[in-house]
mmCIF file of C-alpha atoms and ligand atoms in Angstrom:
data_model
loop_
_atom_site.group_PDB
_atom_site.id
_atom_site.type_symbol
_atom_site.label_atom_id
_atom_site.label_comp_id
_atom_site.label_asym_id
_atom_site.label_seq_id
_atom_site.Cartn_x
_atom_site.Cartn_y
_atom_site.Cartn_z
ATOM 1 C CA UNK A 1 149.111 104.870 148.513
ATOM 2 C CA UNK A 2 147.441 104.806 151.927
ATOM 3 C CA UNK A 3 144.694 107.313 152.665
ATOM 4 C CA UNK A 4 146.693 108.781 155.516
ATOM 5 C CA UNK A 5 149.551 109.863 153.262
ATOM 6 C CA UNK A 6 148.845 113.195 151.629
ATOM 7 C CA UNK A 7 148.917 112.505 147.883
ATOM 8 C CA UNK A 8 151.564 114.414 145.925
ATOM 9 C CA UNK A 9 149.390 114.520 142.817
ATOM 10 C CA UNK A 10 145.911 113.669 141.604
ATOM 11 C CA UNK A 11 145.516 110.159 140.205
ATOM 12 C CA UNK A 12 143.444 110.352 137.053
ATOM 13 C CA UNK A 13 140.633 107.852 136.572
ATOM 14 C CA UNK A 14 139.544 109.751 133.472
ATOM 15 C CA UNK A 15 139.744 108.361 129.933
ATOM 16 C CA UNK A 16 142.756 110.379 128.943
ATOM 17 C CA UNK A 17 145.099 111.746 129.813
ATOM 18 C CA UNK A 18 145.758 109.058 132.379
ATOM 19 C CA UNK A 19 148.017 108.561 135.365
ATOM 20 C CA UNK A 20 151.605 108.303 134.077
ATOM 21 C CA UNK A 21 154.491 106.696 135.955
ATOM 22 C CA UNK A 22 157.057 109.116 137.367
ATOM 23 C CA UNK A 23 159.808 107.208 135.519
ATOM 24 C CA UNK A 24 157.997 107.837 132.254
ATOM 25 C CA UNK A 25 157.507 111.522 132.965
ATOM 26 C CA UNK A 26 161.219 111.708 133.692
ATOM 27 C CA UNK A 27 162.186 109.794 130.569
ATOM 28 C CA UNK A 28 160.978 112.826 128.621
ATOM 29 C CA UNK A 29 163.660 114.943 130.235
ATOM 30 C CA UNK A 30 166.595 113.530 128.298
ATOM 31 C CA UNK A 31 168.895 115.728 126.207
ATOM 32 C CA UNK A 32 167.718 116.281 122.659
ATOM 33 C CA UNK A 33 169.086 114.354 119.712
ATOM 34 C CA UNK A 34 168.788 115.473 116.108
ATOM 35 C CA UNK A 35 166.024 113.703 114.258
ATOM 36 C CA UNK A 36 168.293 113.073 111.283
ATOM 37 C CA UNK A 37 170.975 111.483 113.451
ATOM 38 C CA UNK A 38 172.011 107.852 113.805
ATOM 39 C CA UNK A 39 170.884 108.031 117.437
ATOM 40 C CA UNK A 40 167.387 108.922 116.338
ATOM 41 C CA UNK A 41 167.347 106.150 113.752
ATOM 42 C CA UNK A 42 168.245 103.716 116.528
ATOM 43 C CA UNK A 43 165.490 105.100 118.770
ATOM 44 C CA UNK A 44 162.943 104.897 115.959
ATOM 45 C CA UNK A 45 163.988 101.329 115.158
ATOM 46 C CA UNK A 46 163.682 100.074 118.712
ATOM 47 C CA UNK A 47 160.324 101.815 119.234
ATOM 48 C CA UNK A 48 159.087 100.414 115.919
ATOM 49 C CA UNK A 49 159.975 96.858 116.937
ATOM 50 C CA UNK A 50 158.172 97.153 120.252
ATOM 51 C CA UNK A 51 155.120 98.798 118.685
ATOM 52 C CA UNK A 52 154.844 95.917 116.215
ATOM 53 C CA UNK A 53 154.819 93.498 119.137
ATOM 54 C CA UNK A 54 152.101 95.469 120.900
ATOM 55 C CA UNK A 55 149.977 95.624 117.735
ATOM 56 C CA UNK A 56 150.622 91.942 116.970
ATOM 57 C CA UNK A 57 151.798 92.868 113.504
ATOM 58 C CA UNK A 58 154.779 92.172 111.307
ATOM 59 C CA UNK A 59 153.776 95.098 109.187
ATOM 60 C CA UNK A 60 154.555 98.783 109.781
ATOM 61 C CA UNK A 61 153.410 101.129 112.543
ATOM 62 C CA UNK A 62 153.356 104.808 111.583
ATOM 63 C CA UNK A 63 154.435 107.342 114.171
ATOM 64 C CA UNK A 64 152.650 110.684 114.036
ATOM 65 C CA UNK A 65 153.311 113.741 116.131
ATOM 66 C CA UNK A 66 149.674 114.542 116.691
ATOM 67 C CA UNK A 67 146.926 113.269 118.892
ATOM 68 C CA UNK A 68 144.810 110.353 117.679
ATOM 69 C CA UNK A 69 142.528 112.691 115.780
ATOM 70 C CA UNK A 70 145.339 113.347 113.319
ATOM 71 C CA UNK A 71 145.320 109.706 112.337
ATOM 72 C CA UNK A 72 141.564 109.815 111.817
ATOM 73 C CA UNK A 73 142.375 112.412 109.218
ATOM 74 C CA UNK A 74 145.102 110.144 107.812
ATOM 75 C CA UNK A 75 142.706 107.206 107.563
ATOM 76 C CA UNK A 76 139.906 109.231 106.008
ATOM 77 C CA UNK A 77 142.150 111.016 103.526
ATOM 78 C CA UNK A 78 144.273 108.089 102.371
ATOM 79 C CA UNK A 79 141.843 105.179 102.311
ATOM 80 C CA UNK A 80 138.851 106.533 100.393
ATOM 81 C CA UNK A 81 138.874 107.466 96.722
ATOM 82 C CA UNK A 82 136.919 110.495 95.484
ATOM 83 C CA UNK A 83 134.304 108.543 93.567
ATOM 84 C CA UNK A 84 133.796 105.934 96.285
ATOM 85 C CA UNK A 85 132.199 105.837 99.726
ATOM 86 C CA UNK A 86 133.121 105.080 103.329
ATOM 87 C CA UNK A 87 130.799 103.464 105.866
ATOM 88 C CA UNK A 88 131.081 104.768 109.428
ATOM 89 C CA UNK A 89 129.603 102.874 112.376
ATOM 90 C CA UNK A 90 128.351 105.508 114.813
ATOM 91 C CA UNK A 91 127.238 104.917 118.412
ATOM 92 C CA UNK A 92 128.628 107.785 120.432
ATOM 93 C CA UNK A 93 130.538 111.048 120.421
ATOM 94 C CA UNK A 94 133.859 109.790 119.058
ATOM 95 C CA UNK A 95 132.495 107.620 116.264
ATOM 96 C CA UNK A 96 130.214 110.509 115.305
ATOM 97 C CA UNK A 97 133.163 112.872 115.150
ATOM 98 C CA UNK A 98 135.244 110.519 113.002
ATOM 99 C CA UNK A 99 132.380 110.367 110.481
ATOM 100 C CA UNK A 100 132.411 114.158 110.519
ATOM 101 C CA UNK A 101 136.184 114.160 109.892
ATOM 102 C CA UNK A 102 135.653 112.038 106.775
ATOM 103 C CA UNK A 103 133.028 114.510 105.549
ATOM 104 C CA UNK A 104 135.240 117.467 106.398
ATOM 105 C CA UNK A 105 137.911 115.886 104.195
ATOM 106 C CA UNK A 106 135.451 115.835 101.297
ATOM 107 C CA UNK A 107 134.647 112.122 101.414
ATOM 108 C CA UNK A 108 131.277 110.533 100.656
ATOM 109 C CA UNK A 109 130.044 109.119 103.929
ATOM 110 C CA UNK A 110 127.319 106.670 104.873
ATOM 111 C CA UNK A 111 126.531 105.944 108.482
ATOM 112 C CA UNK A 112 124.938 103.124 110.432
ATOM 113 C CA UNK A 113 123.794 104.577 113.715
ATOM 114 C CA UNK A 114 123.061 102.823 116.961
ATOM 115 C CA UNK A 115 121.503 104.388 120.004
ATOM 116 C CA UNK A 116 124.161 105.651 122.438
ATOM 117 C CA UNK A 117 124.991 102.888 124.913
ATOM 118 C CA UNK A 118 124.433 100.226 122.273
ATOM 119 C CA UNK A 119 126.694 98.772 119.624
ATOM 120 C CA UNK A 120 125.988 98.625 115.914
ATOM 121 C CA UNK A 121 125.177 94.967 115.309
ATOM 122 C CA UNK A 122 127.029 92.738 112.853
ATOM 123 C CA UNK A 123 123.737 91.969 111.059
ATOM 124 C CA UNK A 124 123.169 95.663 110.363
ATOM 125 C CA UNK A 125 126.647 95.881 108.897
ATOM 126 C CA UNK A 126 126.097 92.763 106.761
ATOM 127 C CA UNK A 127 122.857 94.196 105.410
ATOM 128 C CA UNK A 128 124.400 97.535 104.457
ATOM 129 C CA UNK A 129 127.401 95.941 102.755
ATOM 130 C CA UNK A 130 125.024 93.929 100.560
ATOM 131 C CA UNK A 131 123.389 97.165 99.395
ATOM 132 C CA UNK A 132 126.426 99.300 98.672
ATOM 133 C CA UNK A 133 130.128 98.791 98.030
ATOM 134 C CA UNK A 134 132.615 100.742 100.128
ATOM 135 C CA UNK A 135 136.273 101.664 99.996
ATOM 136 C CA UNK A 136 136.374 101.321 103.772
ATOM 137 C CA UNK A 137 134.413 100.611 106.919
ATOM 138 C CA UNK A 138 135.457 102.841 109.830
ATOM 139 C CA UNK A 139 134.639 101.787 113.363
ATOM 140 C CA UNK A 140 135.544 102.799 116.891
ATOM 141 C CA UNK A 141 136.488 99.689 118.831
ATOM 142 C CA UNK A 142 135.951 101.326 122.207
ATOM 143 C CA UNK A 143 133.426 104.186 122.213
ATOM 144 C CA UNK A 144 134.810 106.221 125.099
ATOM 145 C CA UNK A 145 131.679 108.305 125.581
ATOM 146 C CA UNK A 146 129.410 105.325 126.238
ATOM 147 C CA UNK A 147 131.822 102.600 127.376
ATOM 148 C CA UNK A 148 130.740 100.296 124.559
ATOM 149 C CA UNK A 149 133.170 97.869 122.923
ATOM 150 C CA UNK A 150 132.315 96.806 119.392
ATOM 151 C CA UNK A 151 132.202 93.087 118.450
ATOM 152 C CA UNK A 152 135.304 93.415 116.292
ATOM 153 C CA UNK A 153 135.838 89.765 115.306
ATOM 154 C CA UNK A 154 132.263 89.292 114.075
ATOM 155 C CA UNK A 155 132.389 92.553 112.169
ATOM 156 C CA UNK A 156 135.707 91.676 110.569
ATOM 157 C CA UNK A 157 134.286 88.319 109.456
ATOM 158 C CA UNK A 158 131.588 90.196 107.564
ATOM 159 C CA UNK A 159 133.768 92.914 106.048
ATOM 160 C CA UNK A 160 136.309 90.313 104.861
ATOM 161 C CA UNK A 161 133.727 89.072 102.358
ATOM 162 C CA UNK A 162 134.474 92.302 100.477
ATOM 163 C CA UNK A 163 138.204 92.236 99.703
ATOM 164 C CA UNK A 164 138.331 95.823 98.386
ATOM 165 C CA UNK A 165 136.857 97.243 101.584
ATOM 166 C CA UNK A 166 139.525 98.370 104.023
ATOM 167 C CA UNK A 167 138.932 97.925 107.757
ATOM 168 C CA UNK A 168 139.773 101.092 109.703
ATOM 169 C CA UNK A 169 139.763 100.796 113.470
ATOM 170 C CA UNK A 170 139.982 103.520 116.091
ATOM 171 C CA UNK A 171 141.619 101.816 119.083
ATOM 172 C CA UNK A 172 142.447 105.039 120.913
ATOM 173 C CA UNK A 173 140.999 104.288 124.330
ATOM 174 C CA UNK A 174 141.649 100.547 124.311
ATOM 175 C CA UNK A 175 145.043 99.849 122.706
ATOM 176 C CA UNK A 176 147.368 98.580 125.407
ATOM 177 C CA UNK A 177 144.473 97.292 127.519
ATOM 178 C CA UNK A 178 142.958 94.738 125.183
ATOM 179 C CA UNK A 179 144.356 92.379 122.578
ATOM 180 C CA UNK A 180 144.020 93.653 119.042
ATOM 181 C CA UNK A 181 145.497 90.931 116.913
ATOM 182 C CA UNK A 182 146.088 93.077 113.849
ATOM 183 C CA UNK A 183 147.650 90.515 111.494
ATOM 184 C CA UNK A 184 145.496 87.547 112.464
ATOM 185 C CA UNK A 185 142.330 89.595 112.008
ATOM 186 C CA UNK A 186 143.655 91.254 108.872
ATOM 187 C CA UNK A 187 142.897 94.793 110.012
ATOM 188 C CA UNK A 188 144.099 97.467 107.617
ATOM 189 C CA UNK A 189 144.535 100.567 109.742
ATOM 190 C CA UNK A 190 144.459 100.546 113.541
ATOM 191 C CA UNK A 191 145.136 103.868 115.199
ATOM 192 C CA UNK A 192 145.776 104.936 118.753
ATOM 193 C CA UNK A 193 147.303 107.743 120.736
ATOM 194 C CA UNK A 194 149.651 107.810 123.699
ATOM 195 C CA UNK A 195 147.568 109.323 126.506
ATOM 196 C CA UNK A 196 145.018 106.591 127.136
ATOM 197 C CA UNK A 197 145.555 102.869 127.780
ATOM 198 C CA UNK A 198 149.240 103.128 126.836
ATOM 199 C CA UNK A 199 149.882 105.203 129.946
ATOM 200 C CA UNK A 200 151.912 107.986 128.342
ATOM 201 C CA UNK A 201 151.530 111.761 128.175
ATOM 202 C CA UNK A 202 149.640 113.089 125.128
ATOM 203 C CA UNK A 203 151.411 114.043 121.917
ATOM 204 C CA UNK A 204 152.060 111.029 119.696
ATOM 205 C CA UNK A 205 149.776 108.752 117.723
ATOM 206 C CA UNK A 206 150.483 105.364 116.170
ATOM 207 C CA UNK A 207 148.843 103.329 113.434
ATOM 208 C CA UNK A 208 149.473 99.786 112.309
ATOM 209 C CA UNK A 209 148.862 99.848 108.583
ATOM 210 C CA UNK A 210 148.575 97.204 105.859
ATOM 211 C CA UNK A 211 150.078 97.100 102.357
ATOM 212 C CA UNK A 212 146.542 97.470 101.028
ATOM 213 C CA UNK A 213 146.278 100.881 102.680
ATOM 214 C CA UNK A 214 149.417 102.040 100.934
ATOM 215 C CA UNK A 215 148.199 100.720 97.598
ATOM 216 C CA UNK A 216 144.901 102.556 98.126
ATOM 217 C CA UNK A 217 146.604 105.776 99.186
ATOM 218 C CA UNK A 218 148.502 105.830 95.899
ATOM 219 C CA UNK A 219 145.133 105.933 94.097
ATOM 220 C CA UNK A 220 143.945 108.967 96.059
ATOM 221 C CA UNK A 221 144.920 112.283 94.522
ATOM 222 C CA UNK A 222 144.638 114.784 97.376
ATOM 223 C CA UNK A 223 146.214 113.242 100.414
ATOM 224 C CA UNK A 224 147.425 116.528 101.827
ATOM 225 C CA UNK A 225 150.922 116.504 103.280
ATOM 226 C CA UNK A 226 151.151 116.099 107.062
ATOM 227 C CA UNK A 227 149.107 112.888 107.100
ATOM 228 C CA UNK A 228 150.105 111.567 103.685
ATOM 229 C CA UNK A 229 150.827 107.895 104.320
ATOM 230 C CA UNK A 230 152.920 107.578 101.157
ATOM 231 C CA UNK A 231 155.215 110.234 102.585
ATOM 232 C CA UNK A 232 155.214 108.667 106.068
ATOM 233 C CA UNK A 233 156.100 105.333 104.456
ATOM 234 C CA UNK A 234 159.007 106.832 102.488
ATOM 235 C CA UNK A 235 160.527 107.948 105.787
ATOM 236 C CA UNK A 236 159.506 104.931 107.839
ATOM 237 C CA UNK A 237 161.588 102.631 105.652
ATOM 238 C CA UNK A 238 164.560 104.843 106.578
ATOM 239 C CA UNK A 239 163.566 104.633 110.286
ATOM 240 C CA UNK A 240 162.526 108.228 110.332
ATOM 241 C CA UNK A 241 159.612 110.640 110.061
ATOM 242 C CA UNK A 242 159.000 113.329 107.408
ATOM 243 C CA UNK A 243 158.898 116.164 109.938
ATOM 244 C CA UNK A 244 160.399 116.735 113.386
ATOM 245 C CA UNK A 245 158.714 114.311 115.765
ATOM 246 C CA UNK A 246 158.101 114.661 119.483
ATOM 247 C CA UNK A 247 161.475 113.187 120.394
ATOM 248 C CA UNK A 248 160.952 113.566 124.153
ATOM 249 C CA UNK A 249 157.808 111.515 123.982
ATOM 250 C CA UNK A 250 159.520 108.919 121.825
ATOM 251 C CA UNK A 251 162.060 108.418 124.628
ATOM 252 C CA UNK A 252 159.167 107.933 127.010
ATOM 253 C CA UNK A 253 157.328 105.616 124.591
ATOM 254 C CA UNK A 254 160.402 103.427 124.282
ATOM 255 C CA UNK A 255 160.550 103.079 128.039
ATOM 256 C CA UNK A 256 156.822 102.570 128.541
ATOM 257 C CA UNK A 257 156.768 99.835 125.890
ATOM 258 C CA UNK A 258 159.500 98.134 127.930
ATOM 259 C CA UNK A 259 157.218 98.257 130.977
ATOM 260 C CA UNK A 260 154.312 96.914 128.932
ATOM 261 C CA UNK A 261 156.309 94.039 127.484
ATOM 262 C CA UNK A 262 157.889 93.249 130.859
ATOM 263 C CA UNK A 263 154.457 92.993 132.463
ATOM 264 C CA UNK A 264 153.468 90.767 129.560
ATOM 265 C CA UNK A 265 150.799 91.921 127.127
ATOM 266 C CA UNK A 266 148.430 89.088 128.048
ATOM 267 C CA UNK A 267 148.857 89.891 131.758
ATOM 268 C CA UNK A 268 148.162 93.508 130.985
ATOM 269 C CA UNK A 269 144.941 92.651 129.159
ATOM 270 C CA UNK A 270 143.885 90.382 132.049
ATOM 271 C CA UNK A 271 144.534 93.201 134.532
ATOM 272 C CA UNK A 272 142.277 95.512 132.535
ATOM 273 C CA UNK A 273 139.571 92.864 132.370
ATOM 274 C CA UNK A 274 139.787 92.404 136.115
ATOM 275 C CA UNK A 275 139.518 96.133 136.856
ATOM 276 C CA UNK A 276 136.494 96.381 134.542
ATOM 277 C CA UNK A 277 134.783 93.451 136.271
ATOM 278 C CA UNK A 278 135.472 94.904 139.728
ATOM 279 C CA UNK A 279 133.898 98.159 138.614
ATOM 280 C CA UNK A 280 130.838 96.430 137.164
ATOM 281 C CA UNK A 281 130.356 94.379 140.341
ATOM 282 C CA UNK A 282 130.505 97.565 142.393
ATOM 283 C CA UNK A 283 127.955 99.199 140.060
ATOM 284 C CA UNK A 284 125.578 96.249 140.603
ATOM 285 C CA UNK A 285 126.057 96.182 144.352
ATOM 286 C CA UNK A 286 125.582 99.911 144.813
ATOM 287 C CA UNK A 287 122.351 100.599 143.059
ATOM 288 C CA UNK A 288 123.816 102.004 139.870
ATOM 289 C CA UNK A 289 123.563 100.511 136.374
ATOM 290 C CA UNK A 290 125.919 100.217 133.458
ATOM 291 C CA UNK A 291 125.070 102.634 130.651
ATOM 292 C CA UNK A 292 126.595 100.271 128.097
ATOM 293 C CA UNK A 293 124.475 97.402 126.882
ATOM 294 C CA UNK A 294 125.032 93.931 128.327
ATOM 295 C CA UNK A 295 127.655 91.949 126.438
ATOM 296 C CA UNK A 296 129.401 95.029 125.057
ATOM 297 C CA UNK A 297 131.058 96.508 128.137
ATOM 298 C CA UNK A 298 134.436 98.129 127.632
ATOM 299 C CA UNK A 299 137.462 96.664 129.423
ATOM 300 C CA UNK A 300 139.065 100.100 129.825
ATOM 301 C CA UNK A 301 136.311 102.575 130.674
ATOM 302 C CA UNK A 302 132.994 102.082 132.456
ATOM 303 C CA UNK A 303 130.204 104.498 131.690
ATOM 304 C CA UNK A 304 127.796 104.311 134.601
ATOM 305 C CA UNK A 305 124.176 105.429 134.497
ATOM 306 C CA UNK A 306 123.759 107.938 137.327
ATOM 307 C CA UNK A 307 120.620 106.225 138.634
ATOM 308 C CA UNK A 308 121.201 107.570 142.144
ATOM 309 C CA UNK A 309 121.452 111.156 140.922
ATOM 310 C CA UNK A 310 124.811 111.719 142.489
ATOM 311 C CA UNK A 311 126.161 115.248 142.164
ATOM 312 C CA UNK A 312 129.231 114.295 140.134
ATOM 313 C CA UNK A 313 130.840 117.700 140.545
ATOM 314 C CA UNK A 314 130.594 117.412 144.326
ATOM 315 C CA UNK A 315 131.772 113.816 144.170
ATOM 316 C CA UNK A 316 134.868 114.824 142.246
ATOM 317 C CA UNK A 317 135.567 117.626 144.695
ATOM 318 C CA UNK A 318 135.494 115.068 147.495
ATOM 319 C CA UNK A 319 137.614 112.574 145.560
ATOM 320 C CA UNK A 320 140.171 115.243 144.764
ATOM 321 C CA UNK A 321 140.682 115.680 148.497
ATOM 322 C CA UNK A 322 141.643 112.027 148.539
ATOM 323 C CA UNK A 323 143.966 112.402 145.542
ATOM 324 C CA UNK A 324 141.771 110.995 142.817
ATOM 325 C CA UNK A 325 139.439 112.177 140.104
ATOM 326 C CA UNK A 326 136.940 110.482 137.793
ATOM 327 C CA UNK A 327 135.098 111.721 134.724
ATOM 328 C CA UNK A 328 131.635 113.116 134.235
ATOM 329 C CA UNK A 329 129.532 112.033 131.286
ATOM 330 C CA UNK A 330 130.545 113.032 127.770
ATOM 331 C CA UNK A 331 128.557 115.634 125.838
ATOM 332 C CA UNK A 332 124.859 114.940 125.973
ATOM 333 C CA UNK A 333 125.472 112.269 128.649
ATOM 334 C CA UNK A 334 127.069 114.812 130.987
ATOM 335 C CA UNK A 335 124.581 114.563 133.845
ATOM 336 C CA UNK A 336 123.068 111.206 133.014
ATOM 337 C CA UNK A 337 126.296 109.255 133.442
ATOM 338 C CA UNK A 338 129.740 109.345 134.988
ATOM 339 C CA UNK A 339 132.782 107.455 133.835
ATOM 340 C CA UNK A 340 135.532 105.517 135.540
ATOM 341 C CA UNK A 341 138.585 104.870 133.404
ATOM 342 C CA UNK A 342 140.466 101.798 134.593
ATOM 343 C CA UNK A 343 143.266 101.762 132.130
ATOM 344 C CA UNK A 344 146.993 101.997 131.514
ATOM 345 C CA UNK A 345 149.024 101.381 134.680
ATOM 346 C CA UNK A 346 146.221 101.604 137.229
ATOM 347 C CA UNK A 347 145.884 98.463 139.327
ATOM 348 C CA UNK A 348 142.993 96.633 140.993
ATOM 349 C CA UNK A 349 144.221 98.211 144.250
ATOM 350 C CA UNK A 350 143.799 101.682 142.745
ATOM 351 C CA UNK A 351 140.298 100.769 141.590
ATOM 352 C CA UNK A 352 139.377 99.485 145.053
ATOM 353 C CA UNK A 353 140.609 102.743 146.570
ATOM 354 C CA UNK A 354 138.532 104.790 144.165
ATOM 355 C CA UNK A 355 135.379 102.726 144.634
ATOM 356 C CA UNK A 356 135.783 102.838 148.412
ATOM 357 C CA UNK A 357 136.157 106.607 148.300
ATOM 358 C CA UNK A 358 133.075 106.984 146.101
ATOM 359 C CA UNK A 359 131.159 104.828 148.601
ATOM 360 C CA UNK A 360 132.355 106.977 151.507
ATOM 361 C CA UNK A 361 131.281 110.143 149.721
ATOM 362 C CA UNK A 362 127.824 108.867 148.820
ATOM 363 C CA UNK A 363 127.215 107.548 152.360
ATOM 364 C CA UNK A 364 128.558 110.662 154.046
HETATM 365 C C1 LIG B 1 140.212 110.275 122.987
HETATM 366 C C2 LIG B 1 139.646 109.624 121.784
HETATM 367 C C3 LIG B 1 139.875 110.113 120.501
HETATM 368 C C4 LIG B 1 140.615 111.387 120.272
HETATM 369 O O1 LIG B 1 141.943 111.138 120.500
HETATM 370 P P1 LIG B 1 142.966 112.350 120.658
HETATM 371 O O2 LIG B 1 144.251 111.640 120.915
HETATM 372 O O3 LIG B 1 142.460 113.170 121.810
HETATM 373 O O4 LIG B 1 142.932 113.096 119.381
HETATM 374 C C5 LIG B 1 139.408 109.397 119.435
HETATM 375 N N1 LIG B 1 138.709 108.271 119.596
HETATM 376 C C6 LIG B 1 138.449 107.776 120.806
HETATM 377 C C7 LIG B 1 137.674 106.516 120.919
HETATM 378 C C8 LIG B 1 138.917 108.436 121.939
HETATM 379 O O5 LIG B 1 138.666 107.937 123.147
#
């Protein structure tokens, strides 16, 4: 979109919801089908097949009509027995909140905390697992508040030494923009939601889930109902969901997964990597600094230390005039950082346009 053309909408460079293709918005406008119909079963089946490809799993992918937070609740409730503990790795607002969700569901929680902007280190995890046995380790692969990506492979290598410890991964702001090889890594529960790197409107959440999770869930007495994985499984095997799903968004998901697979997942991951690198180069060249620690930068969202004390509110007002918007810092990082989400269907050209506009605003 050239600067001279008046934009018909605001392009979102925020970490969810993101810019969504017009075709995908329109795909939601189809006539309803009954969720107990053969047509729905066919829709569920085709979406399920494509989701398994995107998660690199032969196993199941649960479909939940909720945002990603609902599947936090599912993971916490189903994977941890009453007399056992869960270990949460906390290094930002989202990982902190997931630990809270486990507590709020009555679970016994331990936490390894890292300073915001840093990642919990594999050695810290190894040390804690030697001291205490856990039903699960819960980690956020991409901490959206700080732009930090966890060293998943190294962490998995450590947790795998404890076969009874399930690996629960929040992939909400990274799934679709980075390869998460669920089966090869042996991850037990990997959850995401539609409105971030998948490039869909909000309203559905997905989780690739192992047999071990199901076996564990059966040993947990109070799983609730809406997020009971045993119940979700009973319907999944019939290509259905226990309760009425967001059918409109399932139409859109089907179509967006087609776009993702047509682009090629590896190409998609490379595009995200490229946009992240462009952003980091710009940060370097323009007197800013990355808030995330070196070696742990996210491929989907850059959290930038506001070293030049830019008025982010004024910046966004300016950007809006040019049809774009970025994100201020999250929570306690509100004024200290700003964030550029480069995810979903945004392209390097979009990123260049945004960075150019930011430059124009700061100069002007
Ligand atoms: C956005 C986000 C969530 C919350 O997801 P919702 O779909 O809004 O419930 C959880 N974790 C991370 C890392 C996120 O970025």
